[in-house]
Short mmCIF file of C-alpha atoms and ligand atoms in Angstrom, two decimals:
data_model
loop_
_atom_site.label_atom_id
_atom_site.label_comp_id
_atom_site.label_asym_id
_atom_site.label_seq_id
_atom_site.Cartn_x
_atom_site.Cartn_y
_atom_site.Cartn_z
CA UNK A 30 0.00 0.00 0.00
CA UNK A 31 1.46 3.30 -0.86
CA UNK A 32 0.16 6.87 0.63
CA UNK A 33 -0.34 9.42 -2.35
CA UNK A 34 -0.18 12.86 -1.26
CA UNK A 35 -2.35 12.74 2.07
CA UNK A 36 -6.22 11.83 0.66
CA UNK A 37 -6.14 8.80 -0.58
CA UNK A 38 -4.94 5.27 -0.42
CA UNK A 39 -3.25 3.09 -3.49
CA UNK A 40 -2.85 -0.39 -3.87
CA UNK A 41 -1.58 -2.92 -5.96
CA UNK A 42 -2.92 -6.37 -6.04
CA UNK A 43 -1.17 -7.94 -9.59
CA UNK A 44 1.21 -6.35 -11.82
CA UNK A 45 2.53 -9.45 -13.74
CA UNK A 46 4.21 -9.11 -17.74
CA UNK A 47 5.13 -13.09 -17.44
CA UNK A 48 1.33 -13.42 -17.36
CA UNK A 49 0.37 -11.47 -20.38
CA UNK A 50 3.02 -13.22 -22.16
CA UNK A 51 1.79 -16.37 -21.14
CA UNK A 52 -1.79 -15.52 -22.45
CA UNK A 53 -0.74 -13.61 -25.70
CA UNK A 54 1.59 -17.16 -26.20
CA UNK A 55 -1.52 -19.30 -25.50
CA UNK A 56 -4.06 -17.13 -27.18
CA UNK A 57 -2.19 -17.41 -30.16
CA UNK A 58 -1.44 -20.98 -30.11
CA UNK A 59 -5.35 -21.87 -30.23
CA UNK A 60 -8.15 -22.21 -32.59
CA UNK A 61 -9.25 -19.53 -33.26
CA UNK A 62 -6.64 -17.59 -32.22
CA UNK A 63 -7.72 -14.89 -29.34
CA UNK A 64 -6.08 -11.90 -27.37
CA UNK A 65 -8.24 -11.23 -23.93
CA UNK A 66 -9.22 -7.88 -24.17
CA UNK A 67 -8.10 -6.63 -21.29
CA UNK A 68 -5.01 -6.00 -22.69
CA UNK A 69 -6.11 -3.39 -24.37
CA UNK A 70 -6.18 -1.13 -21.93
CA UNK A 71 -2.35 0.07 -21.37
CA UNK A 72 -1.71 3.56 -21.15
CA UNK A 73 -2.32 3.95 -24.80
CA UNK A 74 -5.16 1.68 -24.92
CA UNK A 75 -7.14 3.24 -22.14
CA UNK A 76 -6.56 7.10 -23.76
CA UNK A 77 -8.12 5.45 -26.71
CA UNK A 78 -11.08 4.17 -25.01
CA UNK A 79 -11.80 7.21 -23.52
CA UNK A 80 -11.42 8.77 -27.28
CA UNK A 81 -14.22 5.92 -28.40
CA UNK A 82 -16.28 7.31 -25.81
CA UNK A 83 -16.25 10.30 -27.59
CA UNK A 84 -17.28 9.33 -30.91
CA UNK A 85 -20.47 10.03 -32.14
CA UNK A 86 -21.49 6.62 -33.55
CA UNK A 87 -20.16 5.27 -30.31
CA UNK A 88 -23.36 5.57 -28.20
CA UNK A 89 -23.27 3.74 -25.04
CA UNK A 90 -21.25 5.99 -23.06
CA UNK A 91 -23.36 9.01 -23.71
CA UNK A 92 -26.78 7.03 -23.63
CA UNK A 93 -25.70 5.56 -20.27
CA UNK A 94 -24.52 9.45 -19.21
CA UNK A 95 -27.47 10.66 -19.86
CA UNK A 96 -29.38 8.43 -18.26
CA UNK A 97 -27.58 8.41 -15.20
CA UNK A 98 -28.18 12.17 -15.36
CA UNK A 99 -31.89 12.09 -15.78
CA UNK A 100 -32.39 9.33 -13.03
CA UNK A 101 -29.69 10.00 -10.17
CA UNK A 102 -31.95 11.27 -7.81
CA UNK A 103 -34.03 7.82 -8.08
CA UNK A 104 -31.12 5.59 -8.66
CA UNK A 105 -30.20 6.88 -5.80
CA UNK A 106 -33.43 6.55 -3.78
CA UNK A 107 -33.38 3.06 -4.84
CA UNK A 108 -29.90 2.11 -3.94
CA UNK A 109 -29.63 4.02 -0.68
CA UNK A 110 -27.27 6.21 1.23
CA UNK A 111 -24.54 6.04 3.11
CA UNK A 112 -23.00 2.68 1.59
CA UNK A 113 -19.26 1.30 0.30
CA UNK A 114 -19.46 2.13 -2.84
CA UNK A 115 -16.98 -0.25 -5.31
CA UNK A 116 -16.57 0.42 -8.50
CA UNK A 117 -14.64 -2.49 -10.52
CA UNK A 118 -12.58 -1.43 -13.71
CA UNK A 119 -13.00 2.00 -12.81
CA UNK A 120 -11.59 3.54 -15.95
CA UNK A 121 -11.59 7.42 -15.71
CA UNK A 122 -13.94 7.11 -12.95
CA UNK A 123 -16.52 9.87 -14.37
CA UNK A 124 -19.31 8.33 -14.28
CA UNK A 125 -19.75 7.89 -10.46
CA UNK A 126 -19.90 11.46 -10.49
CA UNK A 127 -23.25 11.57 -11.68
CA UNK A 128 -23.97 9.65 -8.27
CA UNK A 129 -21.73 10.74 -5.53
CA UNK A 130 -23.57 13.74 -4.39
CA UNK A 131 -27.18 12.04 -4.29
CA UNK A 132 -25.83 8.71 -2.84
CA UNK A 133 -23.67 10.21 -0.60
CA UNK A 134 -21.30 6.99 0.34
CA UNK A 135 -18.66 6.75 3.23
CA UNK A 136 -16.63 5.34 1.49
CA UNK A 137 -15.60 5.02 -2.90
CA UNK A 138 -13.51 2.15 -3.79
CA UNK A 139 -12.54 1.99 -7.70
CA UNK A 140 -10.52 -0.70 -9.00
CA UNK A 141 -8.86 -0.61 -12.39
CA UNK A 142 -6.16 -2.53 -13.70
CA UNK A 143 -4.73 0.40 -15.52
CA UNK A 144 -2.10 1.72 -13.43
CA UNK A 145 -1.61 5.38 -14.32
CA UNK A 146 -5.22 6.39 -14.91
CA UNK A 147 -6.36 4.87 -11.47
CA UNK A 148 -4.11 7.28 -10.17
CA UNK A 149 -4.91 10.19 -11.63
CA UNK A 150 -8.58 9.32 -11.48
CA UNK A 151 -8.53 8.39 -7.70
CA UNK A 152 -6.34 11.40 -7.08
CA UNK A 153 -9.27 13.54 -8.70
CA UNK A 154 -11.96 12.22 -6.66
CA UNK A 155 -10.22 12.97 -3.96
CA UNK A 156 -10.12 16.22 -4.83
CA UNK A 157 -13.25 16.94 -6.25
CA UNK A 158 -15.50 14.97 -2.97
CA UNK A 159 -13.38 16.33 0.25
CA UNK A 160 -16.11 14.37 2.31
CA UNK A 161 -15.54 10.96 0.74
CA UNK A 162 -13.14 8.56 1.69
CA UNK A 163 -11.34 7.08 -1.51
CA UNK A 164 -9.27 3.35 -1.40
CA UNK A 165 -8.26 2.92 -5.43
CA UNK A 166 -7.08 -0.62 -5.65
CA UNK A 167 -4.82 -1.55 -9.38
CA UNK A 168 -5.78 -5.38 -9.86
CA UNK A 169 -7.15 -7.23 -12.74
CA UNK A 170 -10.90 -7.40 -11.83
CA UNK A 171 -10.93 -10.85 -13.73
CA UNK A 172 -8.48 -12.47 -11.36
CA UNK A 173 -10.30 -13.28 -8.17
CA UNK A 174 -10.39 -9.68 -6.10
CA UNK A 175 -9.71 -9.29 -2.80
CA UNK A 176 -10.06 -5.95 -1.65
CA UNK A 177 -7.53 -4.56 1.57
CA UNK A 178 -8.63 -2.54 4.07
CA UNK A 179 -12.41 -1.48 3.00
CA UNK A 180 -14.48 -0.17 6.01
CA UNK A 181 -17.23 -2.38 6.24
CA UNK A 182 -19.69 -0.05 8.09
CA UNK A 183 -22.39 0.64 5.75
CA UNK A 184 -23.74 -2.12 2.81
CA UNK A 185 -21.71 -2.20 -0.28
CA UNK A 186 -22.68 -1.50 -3.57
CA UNK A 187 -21.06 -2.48 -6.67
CA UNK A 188 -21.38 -0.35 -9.18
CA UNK A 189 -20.43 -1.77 -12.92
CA UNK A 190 -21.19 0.89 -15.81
CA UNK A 191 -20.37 0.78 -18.89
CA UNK A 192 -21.89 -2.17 -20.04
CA UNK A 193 -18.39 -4.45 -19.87
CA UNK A 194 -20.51 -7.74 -18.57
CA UNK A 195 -20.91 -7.59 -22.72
CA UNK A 196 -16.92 -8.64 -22.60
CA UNK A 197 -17.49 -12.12 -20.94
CA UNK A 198 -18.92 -15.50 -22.66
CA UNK A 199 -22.51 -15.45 -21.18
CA UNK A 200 -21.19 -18.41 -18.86
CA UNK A 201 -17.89 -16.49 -17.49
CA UNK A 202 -20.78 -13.32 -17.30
CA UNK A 203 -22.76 -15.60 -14.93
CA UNK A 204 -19.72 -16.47 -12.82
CA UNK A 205 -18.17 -13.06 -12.90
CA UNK A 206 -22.12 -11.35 -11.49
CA UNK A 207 -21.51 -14.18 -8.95
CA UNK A 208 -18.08 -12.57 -7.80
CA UNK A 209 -19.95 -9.70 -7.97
CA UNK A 210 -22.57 -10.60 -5.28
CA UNK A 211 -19.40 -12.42 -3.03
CA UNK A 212 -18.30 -8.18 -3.22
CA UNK A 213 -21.74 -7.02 -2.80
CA UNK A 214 -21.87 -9.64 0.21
CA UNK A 215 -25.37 -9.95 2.21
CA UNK A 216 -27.70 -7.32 1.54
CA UNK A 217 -25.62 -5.85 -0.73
CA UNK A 218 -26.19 -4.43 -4.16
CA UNK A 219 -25.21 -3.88 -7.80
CA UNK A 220 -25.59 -1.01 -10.00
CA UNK A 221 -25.03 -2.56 -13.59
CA UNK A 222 -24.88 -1.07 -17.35
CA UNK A 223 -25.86 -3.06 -20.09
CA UNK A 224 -25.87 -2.45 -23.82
CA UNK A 225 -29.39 -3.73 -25.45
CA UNK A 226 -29.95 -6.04 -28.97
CA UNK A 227 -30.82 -3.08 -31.03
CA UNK A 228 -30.53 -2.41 -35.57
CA UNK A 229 -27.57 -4.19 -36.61
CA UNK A 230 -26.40 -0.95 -38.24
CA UNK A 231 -26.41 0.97 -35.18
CA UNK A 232 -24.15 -1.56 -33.75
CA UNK A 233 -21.34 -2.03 -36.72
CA UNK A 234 -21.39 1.64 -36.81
CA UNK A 235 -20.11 1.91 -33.20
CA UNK A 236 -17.48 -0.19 -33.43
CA UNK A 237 -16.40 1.06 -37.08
CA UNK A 238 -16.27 4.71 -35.97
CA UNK A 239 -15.55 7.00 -39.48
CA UNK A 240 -12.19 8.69 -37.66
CA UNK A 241 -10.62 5.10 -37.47
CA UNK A 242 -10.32 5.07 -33.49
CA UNK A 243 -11.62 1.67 -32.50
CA UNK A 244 -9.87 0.36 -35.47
CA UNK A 245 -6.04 2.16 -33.22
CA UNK A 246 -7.71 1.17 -30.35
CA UNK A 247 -7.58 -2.98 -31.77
CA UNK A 248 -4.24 -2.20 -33.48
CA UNK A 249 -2.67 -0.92 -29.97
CA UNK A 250 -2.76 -4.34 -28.85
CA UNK A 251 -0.32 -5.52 -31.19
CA UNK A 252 2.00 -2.41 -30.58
CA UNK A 253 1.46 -3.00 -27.07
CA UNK A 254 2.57 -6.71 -27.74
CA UNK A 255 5.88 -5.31 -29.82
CA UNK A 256 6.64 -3.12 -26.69
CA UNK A 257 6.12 -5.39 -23.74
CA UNK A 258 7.41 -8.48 -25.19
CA UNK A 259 9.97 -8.77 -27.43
CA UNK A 260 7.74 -8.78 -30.53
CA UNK A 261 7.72 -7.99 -34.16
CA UNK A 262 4.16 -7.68 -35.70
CA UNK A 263 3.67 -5.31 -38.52
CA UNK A 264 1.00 -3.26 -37.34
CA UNK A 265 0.40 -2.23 -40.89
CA UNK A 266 -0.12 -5.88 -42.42
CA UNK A 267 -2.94 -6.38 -39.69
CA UNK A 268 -6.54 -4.74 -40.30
CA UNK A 269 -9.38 -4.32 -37.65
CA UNK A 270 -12.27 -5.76 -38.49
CA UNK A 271 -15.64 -5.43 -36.25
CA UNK A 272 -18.79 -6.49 -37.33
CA UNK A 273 -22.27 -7.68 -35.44
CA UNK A 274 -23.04 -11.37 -35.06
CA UNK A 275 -26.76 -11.74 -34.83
CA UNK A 276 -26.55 -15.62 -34.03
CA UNK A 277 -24.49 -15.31 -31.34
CA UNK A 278 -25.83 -11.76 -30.21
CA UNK A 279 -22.44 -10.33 -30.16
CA UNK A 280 -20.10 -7.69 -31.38
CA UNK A 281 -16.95 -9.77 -32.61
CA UNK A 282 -13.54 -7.53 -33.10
CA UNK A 283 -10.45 -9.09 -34.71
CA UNK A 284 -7.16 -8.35 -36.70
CA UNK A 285 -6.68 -9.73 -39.66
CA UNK A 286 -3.45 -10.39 -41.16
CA UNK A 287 -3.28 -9.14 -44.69
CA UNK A 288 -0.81 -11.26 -45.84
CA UNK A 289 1.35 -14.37 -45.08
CA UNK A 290 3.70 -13.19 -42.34
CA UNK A 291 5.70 -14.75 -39.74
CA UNK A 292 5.79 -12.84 -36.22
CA UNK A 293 8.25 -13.54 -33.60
CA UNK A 294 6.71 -13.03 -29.82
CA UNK A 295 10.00 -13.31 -27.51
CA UNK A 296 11.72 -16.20 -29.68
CA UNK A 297 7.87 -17.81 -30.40
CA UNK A 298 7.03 -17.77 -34.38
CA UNK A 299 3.41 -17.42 -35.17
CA UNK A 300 2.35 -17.92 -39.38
CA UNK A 301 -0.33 -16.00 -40.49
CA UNK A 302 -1.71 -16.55 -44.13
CA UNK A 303 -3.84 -13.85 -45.88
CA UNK A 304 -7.24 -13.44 -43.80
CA UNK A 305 -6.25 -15.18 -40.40
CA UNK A 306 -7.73 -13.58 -37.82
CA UNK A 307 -6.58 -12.97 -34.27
CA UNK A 308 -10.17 -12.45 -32.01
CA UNK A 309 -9.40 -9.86 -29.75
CA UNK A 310 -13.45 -8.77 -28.33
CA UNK A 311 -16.83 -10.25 -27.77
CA UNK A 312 -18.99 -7.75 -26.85
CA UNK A 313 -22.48 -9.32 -25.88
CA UNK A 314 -25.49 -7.23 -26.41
CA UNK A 315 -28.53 -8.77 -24.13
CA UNK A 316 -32.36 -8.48 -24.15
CA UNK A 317 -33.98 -7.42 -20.98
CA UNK A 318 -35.22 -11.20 -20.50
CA UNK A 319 -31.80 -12.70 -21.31
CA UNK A 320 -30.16 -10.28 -18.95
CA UNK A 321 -32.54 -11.01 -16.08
CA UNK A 322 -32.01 -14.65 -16.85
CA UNK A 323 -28.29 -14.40 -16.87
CA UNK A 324 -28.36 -12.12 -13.18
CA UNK A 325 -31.12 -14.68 -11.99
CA UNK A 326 -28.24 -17.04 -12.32
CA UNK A 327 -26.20 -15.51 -10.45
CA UNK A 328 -28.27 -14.76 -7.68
CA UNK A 329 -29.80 -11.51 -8.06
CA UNK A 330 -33.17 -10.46 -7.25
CA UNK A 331 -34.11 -7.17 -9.66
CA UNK A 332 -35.06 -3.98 -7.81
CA UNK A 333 -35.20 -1.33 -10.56
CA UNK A 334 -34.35 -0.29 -14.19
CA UNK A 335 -33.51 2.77 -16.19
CA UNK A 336 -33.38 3.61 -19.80
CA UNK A 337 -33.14 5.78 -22.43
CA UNK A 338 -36.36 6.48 -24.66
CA UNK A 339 -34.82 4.74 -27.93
CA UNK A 340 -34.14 1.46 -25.79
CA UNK A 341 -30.51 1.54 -26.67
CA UNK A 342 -29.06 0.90 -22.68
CA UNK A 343 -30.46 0.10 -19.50
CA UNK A 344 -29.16 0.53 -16.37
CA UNK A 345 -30.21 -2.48 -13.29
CA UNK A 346 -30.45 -2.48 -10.00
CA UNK A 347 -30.23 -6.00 -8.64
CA UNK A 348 -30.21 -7.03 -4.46
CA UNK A 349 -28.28 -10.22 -3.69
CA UNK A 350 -31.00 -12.89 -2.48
CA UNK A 351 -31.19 -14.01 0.15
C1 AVJ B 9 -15.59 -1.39 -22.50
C2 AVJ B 9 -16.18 -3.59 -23.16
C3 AVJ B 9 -17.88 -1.94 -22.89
O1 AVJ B 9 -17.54 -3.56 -25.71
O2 AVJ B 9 -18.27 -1.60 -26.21
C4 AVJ B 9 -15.46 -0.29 -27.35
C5 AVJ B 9 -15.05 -1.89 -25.35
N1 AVJ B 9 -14.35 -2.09 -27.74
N2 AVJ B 9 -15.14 -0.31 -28.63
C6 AVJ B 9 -17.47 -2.33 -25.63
C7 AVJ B 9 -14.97 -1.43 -26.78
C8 AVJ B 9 -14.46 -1.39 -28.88
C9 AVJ B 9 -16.40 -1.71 -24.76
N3 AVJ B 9 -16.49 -2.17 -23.34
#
């Protein structure tokens, strides 16, 4: 644990380069070949994200902005006052803003595995909410999470924006809302964005922005890869390719090599022919009944909803049952 300044706390639960070579080594070695995608999000990577955000065919974050704007004052009658509130892969930790002054909590912990934004996020909070007591923990929220030190006075709420359950094989989602009830813990609660089954255009158009940033944010991965380990992919032979598939009710993002290459990962040769593809996101899009199903599952009893007026996003409240 290391003191930053004098208003916050900052901890660091993994910070491990052997295993990302391990998985970028084993990812490629399958069939299909697959990245996890939370690699993405190095320094680089998570500056781009936030850039997505930004994009104007890129409509989540602003539909889930907005309405956590228009409904804060009821979220936050809903959810209650006074509690721990976590916030796992934290990002830029904005959007809690919408909710800290309604909801009040004694305590904000965010999480993130990105390093250097959790700091200056966490450091920010601090800043901004004198009153609140902030713990920013850097771990991968997909390893099992123990959190140090949290006061436990008050109920917990988990708050997950953002709609990144959409990452997870509807399975892994099931088991990852379960570690996400274990945080919540008795009487506890979770806060959740999801992204809704919407026009198919709508969806390849947010993940094919026209100013080509989703496409740098995919492509980062591999420069990330030539940077961290010992590799030599041609980020120019490699093209992003995102598209929506219907059966499967996913966004699917890959690379695809554009020719036959050979890449060398830290003394490990990968072939590529013309058209292989390296799967680097799923991004599930849910109906309200699948969604329920899936947080049935995992042992959540729903409370409350919000969404926009096209439908696009919905924000949950679920209680862990009993
Ligand atoms: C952060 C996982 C919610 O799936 O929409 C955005 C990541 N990838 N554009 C998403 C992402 C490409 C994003 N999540």
């Amino acid at each position: 644990m290391t003191s930053m300044g004098t208003d916050f706390r900052f901890y660091t639960a993994n910070e491990n380069t052997s295993e990302f070579y391990r998985e970028v080594i084993d990812g490629l070695s399958n069939t299909p070949r697959r990245i996890p995608p939370k690699y993405f999000y190095d320094e680089t990577g998570a500056a781009l994200f936030e850039s997505i955000c930004e994009q104007p065919e890129y409509y989540p974050t602003s539909t889930e902005y907005s309405i956590l704007r228009e409904h804060s004052k009821a979220i936050a009658g809903r959810a209650g006052t006074g509690q721990v509130l976590i916030e796992p892969g934290c990002g830029s930790c904005e959007k809690v803003t919408t909710l800290l002054d309604a909801m009040r909590p004694v305590a904000y912990v965010p999480v993130d595995i990105s390093r250097e934004q959790l700091q200056l996020a966490a450091a920010h909070i601090a800043e901004n909410y004198d009153w609140l007591d902030v713990h920013a923990v850097c771990a991968d929220i997909t390893d099992s999470l123990n959190l140090p030190e949290i006061p436990d006075d008050g109920h917990r709420l988990v708050f997950y924006p953002g709609s990144s359950i959409g990452n997870f094989e509807p399975d892994d989602a099931v088991d990852f809302l379960r570690t996400l009830a274990d945080i919540a813990g008795e009487g506890g609660r979770l806060l959740i964005g999801v992204d809704l089954q919407k026009d198919h255009d709508t969806l390849n158009a947010a993940y094919n922005d026209a100013n080509g940033v989703t496409a740098e944010f995919n492509l980062n991965l591999l420069h990330r890869i030539n940077r961290e380990l010992d590799a030599d992919f041609d980020t120019d032979a490699f093209d992003h390719h995102a598209f929506y598939n219907s059966l499967a009710g996913r966004i699917e993002m890959h690379l695809v090599s554009v020719r036959r290459q050979t890449v060398n990962i830290g003394g490990h040769l990968f072939e590529f022919s013309a058209g292989d593809s390296i799967h680097t996101e799923s991004s599930y899009k849910y109906t309200r009944a699948s969604f329920m199903t899936l947080a049935g599952k995992a042992g959540f009893d729903p409370l409350d909803s919000w969404s926009d007026t096209d439908d696009y996003f919905c924000m949950y409240l679920f209680r862990v049952a009993a």
